[in-house]
């Protein structure tokens, strides 16, 4: 049972061994999210734990210090004081090497760890015997749904992508019948109908657009149609292990390209979300296809940070080519920081329910399958084999 939701009567009669939980202010430029919110802090402090929040940690997400104080947290001025004696540190972005140097041996850090791009800090956590859990590695099993931060943040990202597309489109999205004439609805194409894609579809539908979508996984068709959008069919099924996509063969890629290119050419907004875990994003919109698009068309490339689904995408930039705007946004969930932080904080609250026992102590055996799968670094070793292999192959 989740200690954080234990009935008050149980909590009152037991002597809780308080766990000191620290939440730093995020340092990455543009990161507006925070790893916990006052509502979750209140549950933790009521359960007898000590929560320390770095001054202004939630300000960018519109959770001022005063709300954390009211929820029972202590606001501290700097990293030294924050981390001193902390047993658990909750983060959104991976810790930096200098933060790791401030943590005592055995501290548990939970958050996104971005293992492939964060090897220096992972090596430092290994050397300083820090324990790190990576939320990217939480298995997508039913019991772990409440801890699935990839999904909660992809939901936020998909919403923002659709709104960003509408904001940059020179057309109305809905059909309008007015005294000044009838306006045809805009066409929005979503490539990749995973968590983010489905949210983008739902949002574009709510704005009144005609929505088409494509995914290499045939199973996605049913979900797309249930949202009232049209699913583009290709006579192949590229569903791989665990519900993720497998890579297509060369012949399949040509067929896919032709069908996708025709759909891109008729769209006013294209939102691309296609990803294959651990690999560079597949290119679905070539430079040649962009040249066939309508003037004023917009591409929102949600895969910008992993190489881009459009050949012309530049991560963090907006490119204009042949009258088409290609936006390569970074960290879309950070643009709705209030709700993305709220969802993320709930994911962490559930995860803490596995780490902290009913009597308030931290577990020392990570035998639960969710903890085993998401354990990245522990007791001087990198527990996640692909990351350990990457570290062994090169520096550091
Ligand atoms: P993702 O971010 O890895 O990829 C996004 C989408 O891109 C996927 O739907 C993928 O099939 C698609 N894609 C890959 N290559 C493509 C191509 N060439 N053309 C078009 N589309 C392409 O995926 P995700 O959003 O993390 O979700 C992946 C799967 O996991 C989905 O089936 C989702 O329903 C499932 N899932 C399950 C759980 C759970 O059971 N707890 C939770 C979340 C997601």
Short mmCIF file of C-alpha atoms and ligand atoms in Angstrom, two decimals:
data_model
loop_
_atom_site.label_atom_id
_atom_site.label_comp_id
_atom_site.label_asym_id
_atom_site.label_seq_id
_atom_site.Cartn_x
_atom_site.Cartn_y
_atom_site.Cartn_z
CA UNK A 1 0.00 0.00 0.00
CA UNK A 2 1.09 3.52 -0.74
CA UNK A 3 2.34 5.07 2.53
CA UNK A 4 1.47 8.50 1.21
CA UNK A 5 -2.19 7.62 1.06
CA UNK A 6 -2.31 5.68 4.32
CA UNK A 7 -5.33 6.58 6.46
CA UNK A 8 -4.63 9.35 8.97
CA UNK A 9 -5.50 7.11 11.92
CA UNK A 10 -2.77 4.61 10.95
CA UNK A 11 -0.27 7.42 10.60
CA UNK A 12 -1.13 8.98 13.94
CA UNK A 13 -0.59 5.79 15.93
CA UNK A 14 2.79 4.93 14.34
CA UNK A 15 6.08 6.62 14.97
CA UNK A 16 7.22 7.74 11.57
CA UNK A 17 10.92 7.77 10.79
CA UNK A 18 11.00 11.04 8.87
CA UNK A 19 12.62 10.94 5.46
CA UNK A 20 14.21 14.24 4.46
CA UNK A 21 13.11 14.99 0.90
CA UNK A 22 14.76 17.86 -1.01
CA UNK A 23 13.53 19.60 -4.14
CA UNK A 24 15.95 21.95 -5.94
CA UNK A 25 15.10 24.81 -8.27
CA UNK A 26 15.64 23.57 -11.83
CA UNK A 27 18.69 25.12 -13.50
CA UNK A 28 18.32 24.28 -17.21
CA UNK A 29 17.46 27.34 -19.33
CA UNK A 30 13.75 27.39 -20.17
CA UNK A 31 12.88 24.72 -17.61
CA UNK A 32 9.88 26.11 -15.78
CA UNK A 33 8.72 22.90 -14.16
CA UNK A 34 9.28 21.84 -10.56
CA UNK A 35 9.46 18.28 -9.24
CA UNK A 36 6.83 18.68 -6.54
CA UNK A 37 3.78 20.83 -5.90
CA UNK A 38 2.18 21.97 -2.63
CA UNK A 39 -0.64 19.38 -2.85
CA UNK A 40 1.92 16.54 -2.86
CA UNK A 41 4.07 18.23 -0.20
CA UNK A 42 1.07 18.29 2.10
CA UNK A 43 0.65 14.50 1.76
CA UNK A 44 4.35 13.94 2.50
CA UNK A 45 4.49 16.22 5.53
CA UNK A 46 1.21 14.81 6.89
CA UNK A 47 2.80 11.37 6.65
CA UNK A 48 5.57 12.70 8.91
CA UNK A 49 8.31 13.40 6.36
CA UNK A 50 10.45 16.52 6.12
CA UNK A 51 10.23 18.38 2.82
CA UNK A 52 12.76 21.06 1.89
CA UNK A 53 12.17 23.24 -1.15
CA UNK A 54 14.83 25.51 -2.58
CA UNK A 55 13.74 29.16 -2.59
CA UNK A 56 11.79 29.98 -5.79
CA UNK A 57 11.80 26.35 -7.00
CA UNK A 58 8.14 26.55 -7.98
CA UNK A 59 7.87 30.23 -8.90
CA UNK A 60 8.20 29.72 -12.68
CA UNK A 61 5.41 27.13 -12.52
CA UNK A 62 3.23 29.51 -10.47
CA UNK A 63 3.68 27.70 -7.15
CA UNK A 64 5.10 30.44 -4.89
CA UNK A 65 7.20 29.61 -1.80
CA UNK A 66 4.30 30.59 0.49
CA UNK A 67 2.14 27.73 -0.81
CA UNK A 68 4.87 25.20 -0.04
CA UNK A 69 5.31 26.67 3.44
CA UNK A 70 1.57 26.40 4.03
CA UNK A 71 1.79 22.73 3.00
CA UNK A 72 4.40 22.09 5.69
CA UNK A 73 7.64 22.42 3.71
CA UNK A 74 10.71 24.40 4.73
CA UNK A 75 12.07 26.86 2.21
CA UNK A 76 15.87 26.94 2.09
CA UNK A 77 18.10 29.51 0.43
CA UNK A 78 20.75 27.46 -1.36
CA UNK A 79 21.90 24.07 -2.61
CA UNK A 80 24.28 23.35 0.32
CA UNK A 81 21.59 23.68 2.96
CA UNK A 82 19.04 21.95 0.72
CA UNK A 83 21.07 18.81 0.18
CA UNK A 84 22.68 18.58 3.61
CA UNK A 85 21.22 15.50 5.32
CA UNK A 86 18.69 14.90 2.51
CA UNK A 87 17.86 11.24 1.92
CA UNK A 88 15.80 11.71 -1.25
CA UNK A 89 16.19 14.39 -3.93
CA UNK A 90 13.42 14.91 -6.48
CA UNK A 91 14.31 16.52 -9.81
CA UNK A 92 12.83 17.18 -13.23
CA UNK A 93 16.07 17.47 -15.24
CA UNK A 94 19.05 15.20 -14.48
CA UNK A 95 21.37 16.40 -11.71
CA UNK A 96 24.56 18.16 -12.78
CA UNK A 97 28.05 17.03 -11.76
CA UNK A 98 28.31 19.97 -9.33
CA UNK A 99 25.00 19.04 -7.69
CA UNK A 100 26.10 15.42 -7.38
CA UNK A 101 29.22 16.63 -5.56
CA UNK A 102 27.00 18.14 -2.86
CA UNK A 103 25.14 14.87 -2.15
CA UNK A 104 26.14 12.47 0.60
CA UNK A 105 26.83 8.83 -0.19
CA UNK A 106 23.62 6.82 -0.36
CA UNK A 107 21.35 9.75 -1.29
CA UNK A 108 18.53 8.68 -3.61
CA UNK A 109 17.83 10.92 -6.62
CA UNK A 110 14.62 10.42 -8.61
CA UNK A 111 13.75 12.14 -11.89
CA UNK A 112 14.44 12.16 -15.60
CA UNK A 113 18.07 11.10 -16.05
CA UNK A 114 18.38 11.26 -19.85
CA UNK A 115 20.95 8.44 -19.60
CA UNK A 116 22.49 8.61 -23.09
CA UNK A 117 23.15 12.36 -22.91
CA UNK A 118 24.19 12.63 -19.30
CA UNK A 119 27.14 10.30 -18.90
CA UNK A 120 29.38 12.66 -16.90
CA UNK A 121 26.86 13.08 -14.08
CA UNK A 122 25.99 9.38 -14.14
CA UNK A 123 29.67 8.48 -13.77
CA UNK A 124 29.93 10.93 -10.88
CA UNK A 125 26.86 9.43 -9.18
CA UNK A 126 28.43 5.99 -9.59
CA UNK A 127 31.72 7.17 -8.09
CA UNK A 128 30.06 8.97 -5.19
CA UNK A 129 27.79 5.96 -4.48
CA UNK A 130 24.58 7.88 -5.11
CA UNK A 131 21.43 5.92 -5.94
CA UNK A 132 19.57 7.22 -9.01
CA UNK A 133 16.20 6.15 -10.40
CA UNK A 134 15.42 7.20 -13.98
CA UNK A 135 11.76 7.82 -14.68
CA UNK A 136 12.39 7.10 -18.38
CA UNK A 137 13.02 3.49 -17.36
CA UNK A 138 9.78 2.93 -15.43
CA UNK A 139 8.18 -0.05 -17.20
CA UNK A 140 4.90 0.62 -18.99
CA UNK A 141 2.92 -1.92 -16.99
CA UNK A 142 -0.53 -1.24 -15.60
CA UNK A 143 0.70 -0.95 -11.98
CA UNK A 144 3.20 1.73 -13.00
CA UNK A 145 0.74 3.91 -14.94
CA UNK A 146 0.49 6.44 -12.12
CA UNK A 147 4.31 6.80 -12.20
CA UNK A 148 4.59 7.12 -15.98
CA UNK A 149 6.18 10.55 -16.27
CA UNK A 150 7.04 10.00 -19.94
CA UNK A 151 3.30 9.75 -20.63
CA UNK A 152 2.23 12.64 -18.41
CA UNK A 153 4.80 14.95 -19.97
CA UNK A 154 4.06 13.71 -23.51
CA UNK A 155 0.41 14.57 -22.86
CA UNK A 156 1.42 18.12 -21.93
CA UNK A 157 3.75 18.31 -24.95
CA UNK A 158 1.10 17.10 -27.40
CA UNK A 159 -1.35 19.71 -26.17
CA UNK A 160 1.17 22.53 -26.52
CA UNK A 161 2.20 21.35 -30.01
CA UNK A 162 -1.38 21.61 -31.27
CA UNK A 163 -1.86 25.06 -29.71
CA UNK A 164 1.49 26.23 -31.13
CA UNK A 165 0.46 24.97 -34.57
CA UNK A 166 -2.83 26.86 -34.38
CA UNK A 167 -1.06 30.01 -33.14
CA UNK A 168 1.31 30.02 -36.13
CA UNK A 169 -1.25 29.04 -38.76
CA UNK A 170 -2.61 31.92 -40.88
CA UNK A 171 -6.01 30.22 -41.03
CA UNK A 172 -8.92 29.51 -38.68
CA UNK A 173 -8.99 25.89 -37.61
CA UNK A 174 -12.80 25.43 -37.43
CA UNK A 175 -15.29 25.71 -40.24
CA UNK A 176 -17.13 29.02 -40.03
CA UNK A 177 -20.33 30.04 -41.71
CA UNK A 178 -20.55 33.82 -41.50
CA UNK A 179 -22.16 36.73 -43.30
CA UNK A 180 -18.72 37.34 -44.79
CA UNK A 181 -18.66 33.90 -46.34
CA UNK A 182 -17.95 30.31 -45.44
CA UNK A 183 -14.53 29.30 -44.16
CA UNK A 184 -13.32 25.76 -44.78
CA UNK A 185 -11.76 24.01 -41.78
CA UNK A 186 -7.98 23.68 -41.66
CA UNK A 187 -6.41 20.25 -42.09
CA UNK A 188 -4.07 19.06 -39.34
CA UNK A 189 -1.88 16.01 -39.89
CA UNK A 190 -0.34 14.19 -36.93
CA UNK A 191 2.53 11.82 -37.67
CA UNK A 192 3.06 9.35 -34.82
CA UNK A 193 -0.01 8.57 -32.71
CA UNK A 194 1.57 7.65 -29.37
CA UNK A 195 0.75 9.52 -26.18
CA UNK A 196 1.78 12.98 -27.48
CA UNK A 197 0.24 12.42 -30.92
CA UNK A 198 -3.12 11.35 -29.48
CA UNK A 199 -3.23 14.46 -27.28
CA UNK A 200 -2.35 16.64 -30.28
CA UNK A 201 -5.16 14.97 -32.26
CA UNK A 202 -7.68 15.52 -29.45
CA UNK A 203 -6.65 19.18 -29.10
CA UNK A 204 -6.76 19.91 -32.85
CA UNK A 205 -10.20 18.23 -33.03
CA UNK A 206 -11.44 20.42 -30.17
CA UNK A 207 -10.24 23.47 -32.11
CA UNK A 208 -12.43 22.31 -35.00
CA UNK A 209 -9.84 21.16 -37.56
CA UNK A 210 -10.10 18.21 -39.93
CA UNK A 211 -7.54 15.84 -38.46
CA UNK A 212 -5.64 13.04 -40.17
CA UNK A 213 -3.04 10.88 -38.47
CA UNK A 214 -0.55 8.17 -39.28
CA UNK A 215 1.44 5.71 -37.21
CA UNK A 216 3.42 2.65 -38.20
CA UNK A 217 1.60 0.72 -35.47
CA UNK A 218 -1.75 -0.43 -36.83
CA UNK A 219 -3.13 -0.65 -33.29
CA UNK A 220 -2.96 3.15 -33.13
CA UNK A 221 -5.67 3.31 -35.85
CA UNK A 222 -8.46 2.45 -33.45
CA UNK A 223 -7.38 5.10 -30.95
CA UNK A 224 -7.08 7.71 -33.71
CA UNK A 225 -10.55 6.92 -35.07
CA UNK A 226 -12.04 6.99 -31.58
CA UNK A 227 -10.93 10.63 -31.35
CA UNK A 228 -12.82 11.40 -34.55
CA UNK A 229 -9.75 11.68 -36.77
CA UNK A 230 -8.95 9.84 -40.01
CA UNK A 231 -6.23 7.17 -39.80
CA UNK A 232 -4.04 6.83 -42.88
CA UNK A 233 -3.55 3.14 -43.66
CA UNK A 234 -0.44 1.53 -45.06
CA UNK A 235 -0.47 -2.20 -45.73
CA UNK A 236 2.24 -3.00 -43.19
CA UNK A 237 2.37 -3.53 -39.45
CA UNK A 238 5.48 -2.30 -37.70
CA UNK A 239 4.55 -2.96 -34.12
CA UNK A 240 7.64 -4.15 -32.25
CA UNK A 241 8.18 -5.30 -28.69
CA UNK A 242 6.35 -3.71 -25.75
CA UNK A 243 3.98 -1.69 -27.95
CA UNK A 244 6.79 0.40 -29.44
CA UNK A 245 7.53 0.67 -33.14
CA UNK A 246 10.18 -1.45 -34.89
CA UNK A 247 12.31 -0.04 -37.69
CA UNK A 248 10.83 -0.37 -41.20
CA UNK A 249 12.47 -2.25 -44.10
CA UNK A 250 13.77 -0.23 -47.10
CA UNK A 251 10.77 -1.16 -49.27
CA UNK A 252 8.29 -0.32 -46.51
CA UNK A 253 9.99 3.02 -46.05
CA UNK A 254 9.41 3.99 -49.72
CA UNK A 255 5.69 3.16 -49.52
CA UNK A 256 5.35 4.99 -46.22
CA UNK A 257 7.14 8.01 -47.63
CA UNK A 258 4.81 8.29 -50.65
CA UNK A 259 1.64 8.12 -48.55
CA UNK A 260 2.93 10.48 -45.88
CA UNK A 261 4.20 12.99 -48.47
CA UNK A 262 0.78 13.21 -50.13
CA UNK A 263 -0.86 13.85 -46.74
CA UNK A 264 1.76 16.45 -45.80
CA UNK A 265 1.13 18.32 -49.06
CA UNK A 266 -2.58 18.77 -48.28
CA UNK A 267 -2.12 19.76 -44.60
CA UNK A 268 -2.16 23.26 -43.11
CA UNK A 269 -0.48 22.09 -39.90
CA UNK A 270 1.75 19.02 -39.54
CA UNK A 271 2.66 17.84 -36.04
CA UNK A 272 5.31 15.16 -36.00
CA UNK A 273 5.91 12.99 -32.92
CA UNK A 274 7.47 9.83 -34.41
CA UNK A 275 10.10 8.24 -32.22
CA UNK A 276 11.85 4.91 -31.79
CA UNK A 277 13.28 4.60 -28.27
CA UNK A 278 17.07 4.87 -28.11
CA UNK A 279 17.43 5.79 -31.80
CA UNK A 280 17.55 8.94 -33.88
CA UNK A 281 14.02 10.02 -34.91
CA UNK A 282 12.93 8.76 -38.37
CA UNK A 283 12.78 11.39 -41.15
CA UNK A 284 9.18 11.48 -42.39
CA UNK A 285 9.11 14.92 -44.07
CA UNK A 286 11.91 15.52 -46.55
CA UNK A 287 13.05 18.87 -47.95
CA UNK A 288 11.43 17.82 -51.26
CA UNK A 289 8.09 17.22 -49.51
CA UNK A 290 8.25 20.60 -47.77
CA UNK A 291 8.51 22.19 -51.25
CA UNK A 292 5.10 20.66 -52.11
CA UNK A 293 3.36 22.18 -49.07
CA UNK A 294 0.92 25.08 -49.18
CA UNK A 295 2.28 28.56 -48.46
CA UNK A 296 1.55 29.39 -44.82
CA UNK A 297 1.69 25.74 -43.75
CA UNK A 298 3.30 25.01 -40.38
CA UNK A 299 5.30 22.02 -39.16
CA UNK A 300 5.71 21.47 -35.42
CA UNK A 301 8.44 18.88 -35.05
CA UNK A 302 8.13 17.34 -31.59
CA UNK A 303 11.08 15.05 -32.39
CA UNK A 304 13.38 18.07 -32.86
CA UNK A 305 15.51 17.17 -29.85
CA UNK A 306 16.18 13.64 -31.10
CA UNK A 307 17.18 14.62 -34.66
CA UNK A 308 13.81 15.72 -36.06
CA UNK A 309 11.11 14.07 -38.20
CA UNK A 310 11.56 16.80 -40.82
CA UNK A 311 14.82 17.08 -42.71
CA UNK A 312 14.84 20.87 -42.31
CA UNK A 313 14.17 21.01 -38.57
CA UNK A 314 16.66 22.78 -36.34
CA UNK A 315 16.19 22.08 -32.64
CA UNK A 316 15.20 25.18 -30.72
CA UNK A 317 14.75 27.25 -33.90
CA UNK A 318 12.11 28.25 -36.43
CA UNK A 319 13.11 27.81 -40.07
CA UNK A 320 11.20 29.25 -43.06
CA UNK A 321 11.47 27.44 -46.40
CA UNK A 322 9.22 27.79 -49.47
CA UNK A 323 6.68 29.75 -47.39
CA UNK A 324 6.48 26.93 -44.83
CA UNK A 325 7.33 27.48 -41.17
CA UNK A 326 9.21 24.61 -39.54
CA UNK A 327 9.28 24.90 -35.75
CA UNK A 328 11.67 22.68 -33.78
CA UNK A 329 10.51 23.27 -30.20
CA UNK A 330 12.43 22.11 -27.17
CA UNK A 331 10.87 21.09 -23.89
CA UNK A 332 7.22 21.67 -24.78
CA UNK A 333 5.88 20.46 -21.38
CA UNK A 334 7.74 23.39 -19.75
CA UNK A 335 5.37 25.75 -21.61
CA UNK A 336 2.45 24.58 -19.46
CA UNK A 337 4.47 24.38 -16.25
CA UNK A 338 1.59 24.56 -13.80
CA UNK A 339 -0.13 21.42 -15.00
CA UNK A 340 2.93 19.54 -16.26
CA UNK A 341 4.52 20.02 -12.79
CA UNK A 342 1.30 18.89 -11.11
CA UNK A 343 1.21 15.69 -13.18
CA UNK A 344 4.94 15.08 -12.72
CA UNK A 345 4.68 15.60 -8.96
CA UNK A 346 1.86 13.02 -8.80
CA UNK A 347 4.03 10.58 -10.76
CA UNK A 348 6.79 11.08 -8.19
CA UNK A 349 4.35 10.75 -5.31
CA UNK A 350 3.38 7.31 -6.62
CA UNK A 351 7.01 6.36 -7.14
CA UNK A 352 7.84 7.37 -3.55
CA UNK A 353 5.11 4.99 -2.46
CA UNK A 354 7.43 2.17 -3.59
CA UNK A 355 10.54 3.66 -1.99
CA UNK A 356 9.11 4.51 1.42
CA UNK A 357 7.55 1.73 3.49
CA UNK A 358 4.33 1.96 5.47
CA UNK A 359 6.27 2.71 8.67
CA UNK A 360 8.05 5.58 6.98
CA UNK A 361 11.45 4.03 6.31
CA UNK A 362 13.29 3.94 3.01
CA UNK A 363 13.47 0.53 1.39
CA UNK A 364 17.00 -0.84 1.00
CA UNK A 365 16.18 -3.80 -1.27
CA UNK A 366 14.96 -2.67 -4.66
CA UNK A 367 13.24 -5.95 -5.45
CA UNK A 368 9.98 -4.45 -6.74
CA UNK A 369 10.08 -4.85 -10.52
CA UNK A 370 9.39 -1.14 -11.08
CA UNK A 371 12.33 -0.17 -8.85
CA UNK A 372 14.58 -2.81 -10.42
CA UNK A 373 13.79 -1.62 -13.94
CA UNK A 374 14.24 2.07 -13.20
CA UNK A 375 17.38 1.76 -11.06
CA UNK A 376 20.12 3.54 -13.00
CA UNK A 377 22.97 3.82 -10.48
CA UNK A 378 23.44 2.18 -7.08
CA UNK A 379 26.25 1.38 -4.65
CA UNK A 380 29.04 2.37 -7.02
CA UNK A 381 27.63 0.55 -10.07
CA UNK A 382 25.61 1.56 -13.12
CA UNK A 383 22.68 -0.84 -12.93
CA UNK A 384 21.22 -0.07 -16.39
CA UNK A 385 23.19 -2.20 -18.85
CA UNK A 386 22.92 0.00 -22.00
CA UNK A 387 24.16 3.01 -19.97
CA UNK A 388 26.94 0.92 -18.36
CA UNK A 389 28.00 -0.21 -21.87
CA UNK A 390 28.05 3.39 -23.10
CA UNK A 391 30.22 4.39 -20.14
CA UNK A 392 32.57 1.45 -20.64
CA UNK A 393 32.96 2.22 -24.34
CA UNK A 394 34.28 5.72 -23.85
CA UNK A 395 34.92 8.40 -21.31
CA UNK A 396 34.23 9.28 -18.62
P1 LIG B 1 7.07 7.19 -28.65
O1 LIG B 1 7.19 8.57 -28.09
O2 LIG B 1 8.18 6.24 -28.49
O3 LIG B 1 6.72 7.33 -30.22
C1 LIG B 1 5.65 8.11 -30.70
C2 LIG B 1 4.90 7.39 -31.79
O4 LIG B 1 5.68 7.41 -33.00
C3 LIG B 1 4.61 5.91 -31.51
O5 LIG B 1 3.22 5.71 -31.53
C4 LIG B 1 5.33 5.19 -32.64
O6 LIG B 1 4.64 4.02 -33.07
C5 LIG B 1 5.34 6.24 -33.72
N1 LIG B 1 6.30 6.03 -34.82
C6 LIG B 1 7.56 5.54 -34.79
N2 LIG B 1 8.10 5.51 -36.04
C7 LIG B 1 7.16 6.03 -36.87
C8 LIG B 1 7.10 6.27 -38.27
N3 LIG B 1 8.12 5.97 -39.07
N4 LIG B 1 5.97 6.80 -38.79
C9 LIG B 1 4.90 7.08 -37.99
N5 LIG B 1 4.89 6.87 -36.67
C10 LIG B 1 6.00 6.35 -36.10
O7 LIG B 1 5.73 6.49 -28.15
P2 LIG B 1 4.89 6.70 -26.83
O8 LIG B 1 3.98 7.84 -27.00
O9 LIG B 1 5.81 6.73 -25.68
O10 LIG B 1 4.01 5.37 -26.82
C11 LIG B 1 4.49 4.14 -27.36
C12 LIG B 1 3.51 3.02 -27.08
O11 LIG B 1 3.44 2.73 -25.69
C13 LIG B 1 2.09 3.29 -27.51
O12 LIG B 1 1.55 2.08 -28.01
C14 LIG B 1 1.40 3.65 -26.24
O13 LIG B 1 -0.01 3.42 -26.28
C15 LIG B 1 2.09 2.69 -25.31
N6 LIG B 1 1.99 3.12 -23.91
C16 LIG B 1 1.59 2.20 -22.98
C17 LIG B 1 1.49 2.58 -21.65
C18 LIG B 1 1.05 1.60 -20.60
O14 LIG B 1 0.62 0.53 -20.93
N7 LIG B 1 1.20 1.92 -19.34
C19 LIG B 1 1.78 3.87 -21.27
C20 LIG B 1 2.18 4.79 -22.25
C21 LIG B 1 2.29 4.38 -23.57
#
